[in-house]
CSV table of C-alpha atoms in Angstrom, one decimal:
chain,number,residue,atom,x,y,z
A,1,MET,CA,0.0,0.0,0.0
A,2,SER,CA,2.9,2.3,0.4
A,3,ALA,CA,5.8,3.4,-1.7
A,4,ASP,CA,8.8,2.8,0.5
A,5,ASP,CA,12.1,4.0,-0.6
A,6,LEU,CA,15.2,3.5,1.4
A,7,GLY,CA,18.7,4.6,0.5
A,8,PHE,CA,22.2,4.8,1.9
A,9,VAL,CA,24.5,6.4,-0.6
A,10,ALA,CA,28.0,7.7,-0.9
A,11,ARG,CA,30.0,8.6,-4.0
A,12,GLY,CA,33.5,9.9,-4.8
A,13,HIS,CA,32.9,13.3,-3.2
A,14,THR,CA,30.3,11.9,-0.8
A,15,ILE,CA,27.3,13.5,-2.4
A,16,LEU,CA,25.0,11.6,-0.1
A,17,ASP,CA,26.0,10.1,3.2
A,18,ALA,CA,23.8,7.6,5.0
A,19,VAL,CA,20.6,9.0,3.7
A,20,SER,CA,17.4,7.3,4.6
A,21,MET,CA,13.9,8.3,3.6
A,22,GLN,CA,10.5,6.9,3.0
A,23,LEU,CA,7.6,8.0,0.9
A,24,HIS,CA,4.2,6.7,1.7
A,25,LYS,CA,1.0,6.7,-0.3
A,26,GLY,CA,-0.9,9.9,-0.2
A,27,GLU,CA,1.9,11.8,1.4
A,28,ILE,CA,3.6,14.9,0.2
A,29,VAL,CA,7.3,15.0,1.0
A,30,THR,CA,9.5,18.0,0.1
A,31,LEU,CA,13.2,17.8,-0.1
A,32,ILE,CA,15.0,21.0,0.6
A,33,GLY,CA,18.7,21.9,0.9
A,34,PRO,CA,21.3,24.2,-0.7
A,35,ASN,CA,22.8,23.7,-4.1
A,36,GLY,CA,25.1,20.7,-4.2
A,37,ALA,CA,23.3,19.1,-1.2
A,38,GLY,CA,22.5,16.1,-3.3
A,39,LYS,CA,18.8,16.6,-3.8
A,40,THR,CA,18.7,15.8,-7.5
A,41,THR,CA,21.2,12.9,-7.0
A,42,LEU,CA,18.9,11.4,-4.3
A,43,VAL,CA,15.8,11.8,-6.6
A,44,ARG,CA,17.7,10.2,-9.5
A,45,ILE,CA,18.7,7.2,-7.4
A,46,LEU,CA,15.2,6.8,-6.0
A,47,LEU,CA,13.8,6.9,-9.6
A,48,GLY,CA,16.4,4.2,-10.7
A,49,LEU,CA,18.1,6.6,-13.1
A,50,MET,CA,21.4,6.3,-11.2
A,51,LYS,CA,22.9,3.5,-9.2
A,52,THR,CA,23.8,3.9,-5.6
A,53,ASP,CA,27.3,3.1,-4.4
A,54,ILE,CA,26.3,2.0,-0.9
A,55,GLY,CA,22.9,1.0,0.4
A,56,SER,CA,19.8,0.1,-1.4
A,57,VAL,CA,16.6,1.5,-2.8
A,58,TYR,CA,13.2,-0.3,-2.4
A,59,ARG,CA,10.4,0.4,-4.7
A,60,LYS,CA,7.2,-1.5,-4.4
A,61,PRO,CA,7.0,-3.9,-7.3
A,62,GLY,CA,4.9,-2.5,-10.1
A,63,LEU,CA,5.1,1.0,-8.7
A,64,LYS,CA,4.1,3.5,-11.3
A,65,ILE,CA,6.1,6.7,-11.2
A,66,GLY,CA,5.2,10.0,-12.8
A,67,TYR,CA,8.4,12.0,-13.2
A,68,VAL,CA,8.5,15.7,-13.8
A,69,PRO,CA,12.2,16.6,-14.5
A,70,GLN,CA,13.9,19.8,-13.7
A,71,LYS,CA,13.8,22.3,-16.6
A,72,LEU,CA,12.6,20.1,-19.5
A,73,HIS,CA,14.3,21.4,-22.6
A,74,LEU,CA,12.4,20.7,-25.8
A,75,ASP,CA,14.4,21.2,-29.0
A,76,ALA,CA,12.6,23.0,-31.8
A,77,VAL,CA,13.9,20.4,-34.2
A,78,LEU,CA,11.3,17.9,-32.9
A,79,PRO,CA,7.9,18.9,-34.1
A,80,LEU,CA,5.6,18.0,-31.2
A,81,ARG,CA,2.1,19.1,-30.2
A,82,VAL,CA,0.8,18.9,-26.7
A,83,ARG,CA,-1.3,16.0,-27.8
A,84,ASP,CA,1.7,14.0,-29.1
A,85,PHE,CA,3.7,14.8,-26.0
A,86,LEU,CA,0.9,13.5,-23.7
A,87,LEU,CA,0.4,10.4,-25.8
A,88,LEU,CA,4.1,9.4,-25.2
A,89,ALA,CA,2.9,8.4,-21.7
A,90,GLY,CA,0.8,5.7,-23.3
A,91,ARG,CA,-2.4,5.1,-25.3
A,92,CYS,CA,-5.2,7.4,-24.0
A,93,ALA,CA,-8.6,8.4,-25.3
A,94,GLU,CA,-9.1,12.0,-26.3
A,95,THR,CA,-11.4,12.6,-23.3
A,96,GLU,CA,-8.6,11.5,-20.9
A,97,LEU,CA,-6.2,14.0,-22.5
A,98,VAL,CA,-8.7,16.8,-22.2
A,99,ALA,CA,-9.5,15.8,-18.5
A,100,ALA,CA,-5.8,15.8,-17.6
A,101,LEU,CA,-5.2,19.2,-19.2
A,102,ASN,CA,-8.3,20.6,-17.4
A,103,GLU,CA,-7.0,19.3,-14.1
A,104,LEU,CA,-3.9,21.5,-14.7
A,105,GLN,CA,-6.1,24.5,-15.8
A,106,LEU,CA,-4.8,24.2,-19.4
A,107,PRO,CA,-8.0,24.0,-21.6
A,108,HIS,CA,-7.8,24.1,-25.4
A,109,MET,CA,-4.1,23.3,-25.6
A,110,LEU,CA,-4.1,19.9,-27.3
A,111,ASP,CA,-3.0,21.1,-30.7
A,112,ALA,CA,-0.5,23.8,-29.6
A,113,ALA,CA,3.1,23.1,-30.4
A,114,VAL,CA,5.0,22.4,-27.2
A,115,GLN,CA,7.8,24.9,-28.1
A,116,THR,CA,5.3,27.8,-28.0
A,117,LEU,CA,4.3,27.2,-24.4
A,118,SER,CA,5.5,29.4,-21.6
A,119,GLY,CA,7.7,27.9,-18.8
A,120,GLY,CA,4.7,27.6,-16.5
A,121,GLU,CA,2.4,26.0,-19.1
A,122,LEU,CA,5.1,23.5,-20.1
A,123,GLN,CA,5.5,22.5,-16.5
A,124,ARG,CA,1.8,21.9,-16.2
A,125,VAL,CA,1.7,19.9,-19.4
A,126,VAL,CA,4.5,17.7,-18.1
A,127,ILE,CA,2.5,17.1,-14.9
A,128,ALA,CA,-0.6,16.3,-16.9
A,129,ARG,CA,1.5,13.7,-18.8
A,130,ALA,CA,2.6,12.2,-15.5
A,131,LEU,CA,-1.1,12.1,-14.3
A,132,LEU,CA,-2.1,10.2,-17.5
A,133,LYS,CA,-0.1,7.2,-16.2
A,134,GLN,CA,-2.2,7.1,-13.0
A,135,PRO,CA,1.0,7.2,-11.0
A,136,ASP,CA,1.4,5.8,-7.5
A,137,VAL,CA,4.1,8.3,-6.9
A,138,LEU,CA,4.6,11.8,-8.5
A,139,VAL,CA,8.2,13.0,-8.4
A,140,LEU,CA,8.8,16.7,-9.2
A,141,ASP,CA,12.3,18.2,-9.4
A,142,GLU,CA,12.1,21.9,-8.7
A,143,PRO,CA,8.7,22.2,-10.3
A,144,ALA,CA,8.4,26.0,-9.7
A,145,GLN,CA,11.6,26.9,-11.5
A,146,GLY,CA,11.0,29.7,-14.0
A,147,VAL,CA,7.4,30.2,-12.7
A,148,ASP,CA,6.5,33.6,-11.1
A,149,ILE,CA,5.4,33.8,-7.4
A,150,ILE,CA,1.7,33.8,-8.1
A,151,GLY,CA,2.1,30.9,-10.5
A,152,GLN,CA,4.1,29.0,-8.0
A,153,GLN,CA,1.4,29.3,-5.3
A,154,SER,CA,-1.3,28.0,-7.7
A,155,LEU,CA,1.2,25.3,-8.9
A,156,TYR,CA,1.6,24.0,-5.3
A,157,GLN,CA,-2.1,24.2,-4.8
A,158,THR,CA,-2.6,22.1,-7.9
A,159,ILE,CA,-0.1,19.5,-6.7
A,160,LYS,CA,-1.9,19.3,-3.4
A,161,SER,CA,-5.3,18.8,-5.0
A,162,ILE,CA,-3.8,16.1,-7.3
A,163,ARG,CA,-2.6,14.3,-4.2
A,164,ASP,CA,-6.1,14.6,-2.6
A,165,LYS,CA,-7.8,13.3,-5.8
A,166,TYR,CA,-5.4,10.5,-6.8
A,167,ASN,CA,-4.1,9.7,-3.3
A,168,CYS,CA,-0.6,9.3,-4.8
A,169,GLY,CA,2.6,9.9,-2.9
A,170,VAL,CA,4.4,13.1,-4.0
A,171,LEU,CA,8.1,13.8,-3.7
A,172,MET,CA,9.1,17.4,-4.5
A,173,VAL,CA,12.5,19.0,-4.6
A,174,SER,CA,12.4,22.7,-3.8
A,175,HIS,CA,14.3,25.5,-2.4
A,176,ASP,CA,11.4,28.0,-2.0
A,177,LEU,CA,10.6,26.7,1.4
A,178,HIS,CA,8.0,29.3,2.3
A,179,LEU,CA,5.7,28.4,-0.6
A,180,VAL,CA,6.1,24.7,-0.2
A,181,MET,CA,5.2,24.8,3.5
A,182,ALA,CA,1.5,25.1,3.1
A,183,SER,CA,1.2,22.2,0.8
A,184,THR,CA,3.6,19.6,2.2
A,185,ASP,CA,3.2,17.0,4.9
A,186,ARG,CA,6.8,16.4,5.7
A,187,VAL,CA,10.0,18.3,5.0
A,188,ILE,CA,13.4,16.6,4.6
A,189,CYS,CA,16.3,18.9,5.0
A,190,LEU,CA,19.2,17.5,3.0
A,191,ASN,CA,22.8,18.7,3.1
A,192,THR,CA,24.8,15.6,2.0
A,193,HIS,CA,23.2,13.9,5.0
A,194,VAL,CA,19.7,14.2,6.3
A,195,CYS,CA,19.8,17.1,8.7
A,196,CYS,CA,16.4,16.5,9.9
A,197,THR,CA,12.9,15.7,8.9
A,198,GLY,CA,9.6,16.9,10.4
A,199,HIS,CA,6.2,18.4,10.0
A,200,PRO,CA,6.5,21.9,8.4
A,201,ASP,CA,4.1,23.6,10.8
A,202,ALA,CA,6.3,23.1,13.8
A,203,VAL,CA,9.2,24.5,11.9
A,204,SER,CA,7.3,27.5,10.5
A,205,GLU,CA,6.2,28.7,14.0
A,206,HIS,CA,9.7,29.1,15.1
A,207,PRO,CA,11.1,32.7,15.1
A,208,GLU,CA,14.3,31.6,13.3
A,209,TYR,CA,12.1,30.2,10.6
A,210,LEU,CA,10.5,33.6,10.0
A,211,LYS,CA,14.0,35.0,9.5
A,212,ILE,CA,14.6,32.4,6.9
A,213,PHE,CA,11.2,33.2,5.3
A,214,GLY,CA,12.2,36.8,5.0
A,215,ALA,CA,15.7,36.0,3.6
A,216,ALA,CA,14.2,33.6,1.1
A,217,MET,CA,11.8,36.2,-0.1
A,218,ASP,CA,14.6,38.6,-0.7
A,219,GLY,CA,16.0,36.4,-3.4
A,220,PHE,CA,18.7,34.1,-4.5
A,221,ALA,CA,21.6,36.0,-3.0
A,222,HIS,CA,20.5,35.1,0.5
A,223,TYR,CA,20.0,31.6,-0.4
A,224,SER,CA,23.1,29.8,0.9
A,225,HIS,CA,23.0,32.1,3.9
A,226,HIS,CA,19.5,31.1,4.8
A,227,HIS,CA,20.3,27.5,4.5
A,228,ASP,CA,23.3,27.6,6.7
A,229,HIS,CA,20.9,28.8,9.3
A,230,SER,CA,18.1,26.4,8.6
A,231,HIS,CA,20.5,23.7,9.4
A,232,ASP,CA,20.7,25.1,13.0
A,233,VAL,CA,17.1,26.0,13.1
A,234,HIS,CA,15.9,22.6,12.5
A,235,GLY,CA,18.3,21.3,15.1
A,236,ALA,CA,16.7,23.9,17.5
A,237,VAL,CA,13.2,22.9,16.5
A,238,VAL,CA,13.8,19.3,17.3
A,239,PRO,CA,12.8,19.4,21.0
A,240,LEU,CA,9.6,21.3,20.2
A,241,ASP,CA,8.2,18.8,17.9
A,242,ASP,CA,7.6,15.1,18.0
A,243,HIS,CA,9.2,14.8,14.6
A,244,ASP,CA,10.1,11.6,12.9
A,245,GLU,CA,13.8,11.7,12.9
A,246,GLY,CA,16.4,13.7,14.8
A,247,CYS,CA,19.3,15.6,13.6
A,248,GLN,CA,22.1,13.2,13.0
A,249,HIS,CA,25.1,15.4,13.1
A,250,ASP,CA,27.0,17.0,16.0
J,1,MET,CA,14.0,5.2,-74.1
J,2,ILE,CA,15.0,4.7,-70.5
J,3,ASP,CA,17.8,2.2,-69.9
J,4,GLN,CA,17.5,-0.7,-67.5
J,5,PHE,CA,20.5,0.6,-65.5
J,6,ILE,CA,18.7,3.9,-64.8
J,7,ILE,CA,15.6,2.0,-63.6
J,8,ASN,CA,17.8,-0.1,-61.4
J,9,ALA,CA,19.5,3.0,-60.0
J,10,LEU,CA,16.1,4.6,-59.2
J,11,LEU,CA,14.9,1.4,-57.6
J,12,ALA,CA,18.0,1.2,-55.4
J,13,GLY,CA,17.8,4.9,-54.6
J,14,VAL,CA,14.2,4.7,-53.5
J,15,ALA,CA,14.9,1.6,-51.3
J,16,LEU,CA,17.5,3.7,-49.5
J,17,ALA,CA,15.5,6.9,-49.4
J,18,VAL,CA,12.5,5.4,-47.6
J,19,VAL,CA,14.7,4.3,-44.7
J,20,ALA,CA,17.3,7.2,-44.7
J,21,GLY,CA,14.5,9.7,-44.2
J,22,PRO,CA,12.9,8.2,-41.1
J,23,LEU,CA,16.2,7.2,-39.4
J,24,GLY,CA,17.6,10.6,-40.4
J,25,CYS,CA,14.8,12.3,-38.4
J,26,VAL,CA,15.8,10.4,-35.2
J,27,VAL,CA,19.5,11.2,-35.9
J,28,VAL,CA,18.5,14.9,-36.1
J,29,TRP,CA,16.2,14.8,-33.1
J,30,ARG,CA,18.8,13.1,-30.9
J,31,ARG,CA,21.8,15.1,-32.2
J,32,MET,CA,23.5,12.1,-33.6
J,33,ALA,CA,24.7,13.5,-36.9
J,34,TYR,CA,28.4,13.2,-35.9
J,35,PHE,CA,27.8,9.7,-34.6
J,36,GLY,CA,26.2,8.8,-37.9
J,37,ASP,CA,29.2,10.3,-39.7
J,38,THR,CA,31.6,8.3,-37.6
J,39,LEU,CA,29.6,5.1,-38.3
J,40,ALA,CA,29.8,5.9,-42.0
J,41,HIS,CA,33.5,6.6,-42.0
J,42,SER,CA,34.2,3.3,-40.3
J,43,ALA,CA,32.1,1.5,-42.9
J,44,LEU,CA,35.0,1.3,-45.3
J,45,LEU,CA,36.9,-0.7,-42.7
J,46,GLY,CA,33.9,-2.9,-42.3
J,47,VAL,CA,33.6,-3.5,-46.0
J,48,ALA,CA,37.3,-4.2,-46.4
J,49,LEU,CA,37.3,-6.7,-43.6
J,50,ALA,CA,34.1,-8.4,-44.9
J,51,VAL,CA,35.6,-8.7,-48.4
J,52,SER,CA,38.8,-10.2,-47.1
J,53,ALA,CA,36.9,-12.6,-44.8
J,54,ASN,CA,34.6,-13.4,-47.8
J,55,VAL,CA,31.3,-12.5,-46.0
J,56,LEU,CA,28.5,-10.1,-46.9
J,57,PRO,CA,29.7,-6.5,-46.6
J,58,ILE,CA,26.7,-5.6,-44.5
J,59,LEU,CA,28.0,-8.0,-41.8
J,60,GLY,CA,31.4,-6.2,-41.7
J,61,VAL,CA,29.7,-2.8,-41.5
J,62,VAL,CA,27.4,-3.8,-38.6
J,63,PHE,CA,30.3,-5.6,-36.8
J,64,ILE,CA,32.5,-2.5,-37.0
J,65,GLY,CA,29.5,-0.4,-35.9
J,66,ILE,CA,29.2,-2.5,-32.7
J,67,VAL,CA,33.0,-2.3,-32.1
J,68,LEU,CA,32.8,1.5,-32.5
J,69,ALA,CA,29.9,1.9,-30.1
J,70,ALA,CA,31.6,-0.3,-27.5
J,71,LEU,CA,34.8,1.8,-27.9
J,72,LEU,CA,32.9,5.0,-27.6
J,73,PHE,CA,31.1,3.8,-24.5
J,74,TRP,CA,34.5,2.8,-22.9
J,75,LEU,CA,36.1,6.1,-23.8
J,76,GLU,CA,33.3,8.1,-22.4
J,77,GLN,CA,33.7,6.5,-19.0
J,78,ARG,CA,36.6,9.0,-18.5
J,79,ARG,CA,35.0,12.4,-18.5
J,80,GLU,CA,37.9,14.7,-19.6
J,81,LEU,CA,37.1,14.5,-23.3
J,82,SER,CA,33.7,15.3,-24.8
J,83,SER,CA,32.0,12.9,-27.1
J,84,ASP,CA,32.5,15.1,-30.2
J,85,THR,CA,36.2,14.9,-29.7
J,86,LEU,CA,36.1,11.2,-29.2
J,87,LEU,CA,33.9,10.7,-32.3
J,88,GLY,CA,36.4,12.8,-34.3
J,89,ILE,CA,39.2,10.5,-33.2
J,90,LEU,CA,37.2,7.4,-34.0
J,91,ALA,CA,35.8,8.6,-37.3
J,92,HIS,CA,39.2,9.5,-38.8
J,93,SER,CA,41.2,6.7,-37.4
J,94,ALA,CA,38.6,4.2,-38.6
J,95,LEU,CA,38.7,5.8,-42.1
J,96,ALA,CA,42.5,5.8,-42.2
J,97,LEU,CA,42.5,2.1,-41.0
J,98,GLY,CA,39.9,1.3,-43.6
J,99,LEU,CA,42.0,2.9,-46.4
J,100,ILE,CA,45.1,0.9,-45.3
J,101,VAL,CA,43.1,-2.4,-45.2
J,102,PHE,CA,41.6,-1.6,-48.5
J,103,ALA,CA,45.0,-0.9,-50.1
J,104,LEU,CA,46.2,-4.3,-48.8
J,105,LEU,CA,43.1,-5.8,-50.3
J,106,GLN,CA,43.7,-4.2,-53.7
J,107,SER,CA,47.1,-5.9,-54.0
J,108,ARG,CA,45.3,-9.2,-53.5
J,109,ILE,CA,42.1,-8.5,-55.5
J,110,PRO,CA,43.0,-6.2,-58.4
J,111,GLY,CA,40.1,-4.3,-59.9
J,112,ILE,CA,38.3,-3.5,-56.6
J,113,ASP,CA,37.5,0.2,-56.9
J,114,LEU,CA,38.0,2.5,-53.9
J,115,MET,CA,36.1,5.4,-55.4
J,116,ALA,CA,33.0,3.2,-55.8
J,117,TYR,CA,32.9,2.7,-52.1
J,118,LEU,CA,33.7,6.3,-51.2
J,119,PHE,CA,31.3,8.0,-53.5
J,120,GLY,CA,28.9,5.2,-54.5
J,121,ASP,CA,28.4,3.4,-57.8
J,122,ILE,CA,24.6,3.3,-58.1
J,123,LEU,CA,24.6,2.9,-61.9
J,124,ALA,CA,26.3,-0.4,-61.5
J,125,VAL,CA,23.8,-1.8,-59.0
J,126,ASN,CA,22.3,-5.2,-60.1
J,127,LEU,CA,18.9,-6.8,-59.5
J,128,LEU,CA,20.1,-9.1,-56.7
J,129,GLU,CA,21.5,-6.1,-54.8
J,130,ILE,CA,18.3,-4.3,-55.3
J,131,ALA,CA,16.3,-7.2,-53.9
J,132,TRP,CA,18.6,-7.3,-50.9
J,133,MET,CA,18.2,-3.5,-50.4
J,134,TYR,CA,14.4,-3.8,-50.4
J,135,ALA,CA,14.5,-6.8,-48.0
J,136,SER,CA,16.7,-4.8,-45.6
J,137,SER,CA,14.6,-1.7,-45.9
J,138,VAL,CA,11.4,-3.6,-45.0
J,139,PHE,CA,13.2,-5.1,-42.1
J,140,ILE,CA,14.6,-1.7,-40.9
J,141,LEU,CA,11.2,0.0,-41.3
J,142,GLY,CA,9.5,-2.8,-39.3
J,143,VAL,CA,11.9,-2.5,-36.4
J,144,PHE,CA,11.7,1.3,-36.7
J,145,SER,CA,7.9,1.3,-36.3
J,146,TRP,CA,8.2,-1.2,-33.5
J,147,LEU,CA,10.5,1.2,-31.6
J,148,TRP,CA,8.7,4.3,-32.7
J,149,ARG,CA,7.2,5.5,-29.5
J,150,PRO,CA,10.3,4.8,-27.3
J,151,LEU,CA,12.5,6.6,-30.0
J,152,VAL,CA,10.3,9.7,-29.9
J,153,SER,CA,10.0,9.5,-26.1
J,154,MET,CA,13.8,9.3,-25.7
J,155,SER,CA,14.2,12.2,-28.2
J,156,VAL,CA,12.0,14.3,-25.9
J,157,ASN,CA,13.8,13.3,-22.6
J,158,GLU,CA,15.7,10.2,-21.8
J,159,ASP,CA,15.1,10.3,-18.0
J,160,MET,CA,11.3,10.6,-18.5
J,161,ALA,CA,11.4,7.7,-21.0
J,162,ARG,CA,13.3,5.6,-18.5
J,163,THR,CA,10.9,6.2,-15.7
J,164,ASP,CA,8.1,5.3,-18.2
J,165,GLY,CA,9.8,1.9,-18.4
J,166,VAL,CA,11.6,2.4,-21.7
J,167,LYS,CA,14.7,0.1,-22.0
J,168,VAL,CA,16.8,3.1,-23.1
J,169,GLU,CA,20.1,1.1,-23.7
J,170,PHE,CA,18.3,-1.5,-25.7
J,171,VAL,CA,16.5,1.0,-27.9
J,172,ARG,CA,19.7,3.0,-28.4
J,173,PHE,CA,21.7,-0.1,-29.3
J,174,THR,CA,19.1,-1.4,-31.7
J,175,PHE,CA,18.8,2.0,-33.4
J,176,MET,CA,22.6,2.0,-33.8
J,177,LEU,CA,22.3,-1.4,-35.5
J,178,LEU,CA,19.6,-0.1,-37.9
J,179,LEU,CA,21.8,2.9,-38.7
J,180,ALA,CA,24.7,0.6,-39.5
J,181,MET,CA,22.4,-1.4,-41.8
J,182,VAL,CA,21.3,1.8,-43.6
J,183,ILE,CA,24.9,2.8,-44.1
J,184,ALA,CA,25.8,-0.6,-45.5
J,185,ALA,CA,22.9,-0.3,-47.9
J,186,ALA,CA,23.8,3.3,-48.8
J,187,ILE,CA,27.4,2.5,-49.8
J,188,LYS,CA,26.3,1.5,-53.3
J,189,VAL,CA,24.1,4.5,-53.7
J,190,VAL,CA,25.9,7.6,-52.4
J,191,GLY,CA,29.1,6.1,-50.9
J,192,ILE,CA,30.3,6.2,-47.3
J,193,LEU,CA,31.5,9.8,-47.4
J,194,LEU,CA,28.1,11.3,-48.4
J,195,ILE,CA,25.6,9.0,-46.6
J,196,THR,CA,25.2,11.3,-43.6
J,197,ALA,CA,23.9,13.9,-46.0
J,198,LEU,CA,21.2,11.6,-47.1
J,199,LEU,CA,20.2,11.0,-43.5
J,200,ILE,CA,20.0,14.5,-42.2
J,201,ILE,CA,19.2,16.8,-45.2
J,202,PRO,CA,15.8,15.3,-46.0
J,203,ALA,CA,14.9,15.3,-42.3
J,204,ALA,CA,16.0,18.9,-42.0
J,205,SER,CA,13.9,19.8,-45.1
J,206,ALA,CA,10.8,18.0,-43.6
J,207,ARG,CA,10.9,20.0,-40.4
J,208,ALA,CA,9.5,23.2,-41.8
J,209,PHE,CA,6.4,21.4,-43.0
J,210,SER,CA,5.7,19.2,-40.0
J,211,GLN,CA,3.6,19.7,-36.8
J,212,THR,CA,4.1,16.1,-35.5
J,213,PRO,CA,6.9,13.6,-35.4
J,214,LEU,CA,5.1,11.3,-37.7
J,215,GLN,CA,4.5,14.0,-40.3
J,216,MET,CA,8.2,14.8,-40.3
J,217,VAL,CA,9.2,11.1,-40.8
J,218,LEU,CA,6.8,10.7,-43.8
J,219,LEU,CA,7.8,14.0,-45.3
J,220,SER,CA,11.5,13.2,-45.0
J,221,MET,CA,10.8,10.0,-47.0
J,222,VAL,CA,9.2,12.2,-49.7
J,223,PHE,CA,12.1,14.6,-49.8
J,224,ALA,CA,14.6,11.8,-49.9
J,225,VAL,CA,12.8,10.1,-52.8
J,226,LEU,CA,12.5,13.4,-54.6
J,227,ALA,CA,16.3,13.9,-54.2
J,228,VAL,CA,17.0,10.5,-55.6
J,229,PHE,CA,14.8,11.1,-58.7
J,230,ILE,CA,16.2,14.6,-59.3
J,231,GLY,CA,19.8,13.5,-58.7
J,232,ILE,CA,19.8,10.3,-60.7
J,233,GLY,CA,17.9,12.1,-63.5
J,234,ALA,CA,20.4,14.9,-63.6
J,235,SER,CA,23.3,12.4,-63.6
J,236,PHE,CA,21.7,10.5,-66.5
J,237,TYR,CA,20.9,13.5,-68.7
J,238,GLN,CA,24.0,15.6,-67.8
J,239,ASP,CA,26.4,12.7,-67.2
J,240,LEU,CA,27.2,13.8,-63.7
J,241,PRO,CA,28.4,11.5,-60.9
J,242,ALA,CA,25.1,9.9,-59.4
J,243,GLY,CA,25.8,9.9,-55.7
J,244,PRO,CA,27.0,13.5,-55.4
J,245,SER,CA,24.1,14.6,-57.7
J,246,VAL,CA,21.6,13.0,-55.3
J,247,VAL,CA,23.1,14.9,-52.3
J,248,VAL,CA,23.2,18.2,-54.2
J,249,ALA,CA,19.5,17.7,-55.2
J,250,ALA,CA,18.7,17.1,-51.5
J,251,THR,CA,20.5,20.2,-50.6
J,252,LEU,CA,18.7,22.3,-53.2
J,253,LEU,CA,15.4,21.0,-51.9
J,254,PHE,CA,16.6,22.0,-48.4
J,255,PHE,CA,17.3,25.5,-49.4
J,256,ILE,CA,13.9,25.8,-51.2
J,257,THR,CA,12.2,24.7,-47.9
J,258,ARG,CA,14.1,27.5,-46.1
J,259,LEU,CA,11.7,29.9,-47.9
J,260,ARG,CA,9.0,28.7,-45.5
J,261,ARG,CA,8.9,29.6,-41.9
J,262,VAL,CA,8.9,26.9,-39.2
J,263,PRO,CA,5.3,26.4,-38.1
J,264,VAL,CA,6.1,26.1,-34.4
């Protein structure tokens, strides 16, 4: 009934060190961490796109995964309408395609060329394609990249309503913590190792978190800064919350 | 009065065009033009080895293609050189080696013509060879349509294709074999130095008129067949070399298509 993924991984430069995590059915888990923290590596290993050096990954047999990669680049040399793109997921009736697009608020788009879509529209089309597979797990790597703030909020809302409707597990990679908070069940803070995991509400009530919130809103320049702190913050939050796992570093 | 050898040349050209167009589309989509070129350059070595071992040339070409792909895979394990550099090394060393083996062969079998392999000898194609070409074209198109959706899916994004359950390595390897077969068939028509042109030019021409991958594949067939007719016709009436004429015809068609905007 659940999609359990477990991994312990290390590579040449130790990208991931003794990382364990689970994803259950109907649960939204967000992976946050600074650049180079190993977020994308972890996701690629969980998806089976890369092999782990140490440890193991468990996917429930027959698990259907809908994958929305980071920044999908579609070359103009391949003529492709939204319809053709969606049908690559498998054979579907016209009505299913329309329903999937409506779900993502993209009506009347079937015959548009994919290269003409905006970043936000393309992102939604990719999610619609993943939904057509009736996935057990939806994996989104930085889904909000290149989408404006308003668009991001509605994107996360959409992801949440998809989870509610399909009862699939959702794994997201993100660094805009403040927007993800509202629509995630569990946050895993990754910086080579798992710093901590826990319910986002407990974290967000903490005064240090509000500082992070502000810093993140200011933009990318503060990014690594805010993350150095979130590392400590989550450590500080640990006693306040009956979170799943404690901070594993000194 | 049209001579039999012209009809034979057209038949052979069409057999090649109907596979070169579709496979060329995938080559263009997956940015494999340089890989195709390397495969073609190495084909001379394959032919020379096949002739000296007394087996069908196509077996030599496919064998060398597999060796080449394995070498490339091994060389790419070390990351300091990019694949275009590696392909450049393999393409030209394979051609040089092919020329050496061919020269050794010429001393044993006098009368074997290097130019016929480098630039094609379509006017000398016989009916048995044509039958072979059609058989292999039917086979290639069969496998191609079987792999059609995975090929398009991988052209869009390999990671997504893999999570959809596509056996990416298998599809990639099988496509490489198909490409080697097309190159083997093309040696008689345009020669190994010009085959990449027949793969990518019709595909590039077709792009401007296509809204879907399938349209592009079908149109690339049309452009390739047109190029064969114009090129062989020109070579017959103006006494021009046939292979190069086909390529020039394809190029002229390409520039004509440039007059139209891409309907993206």
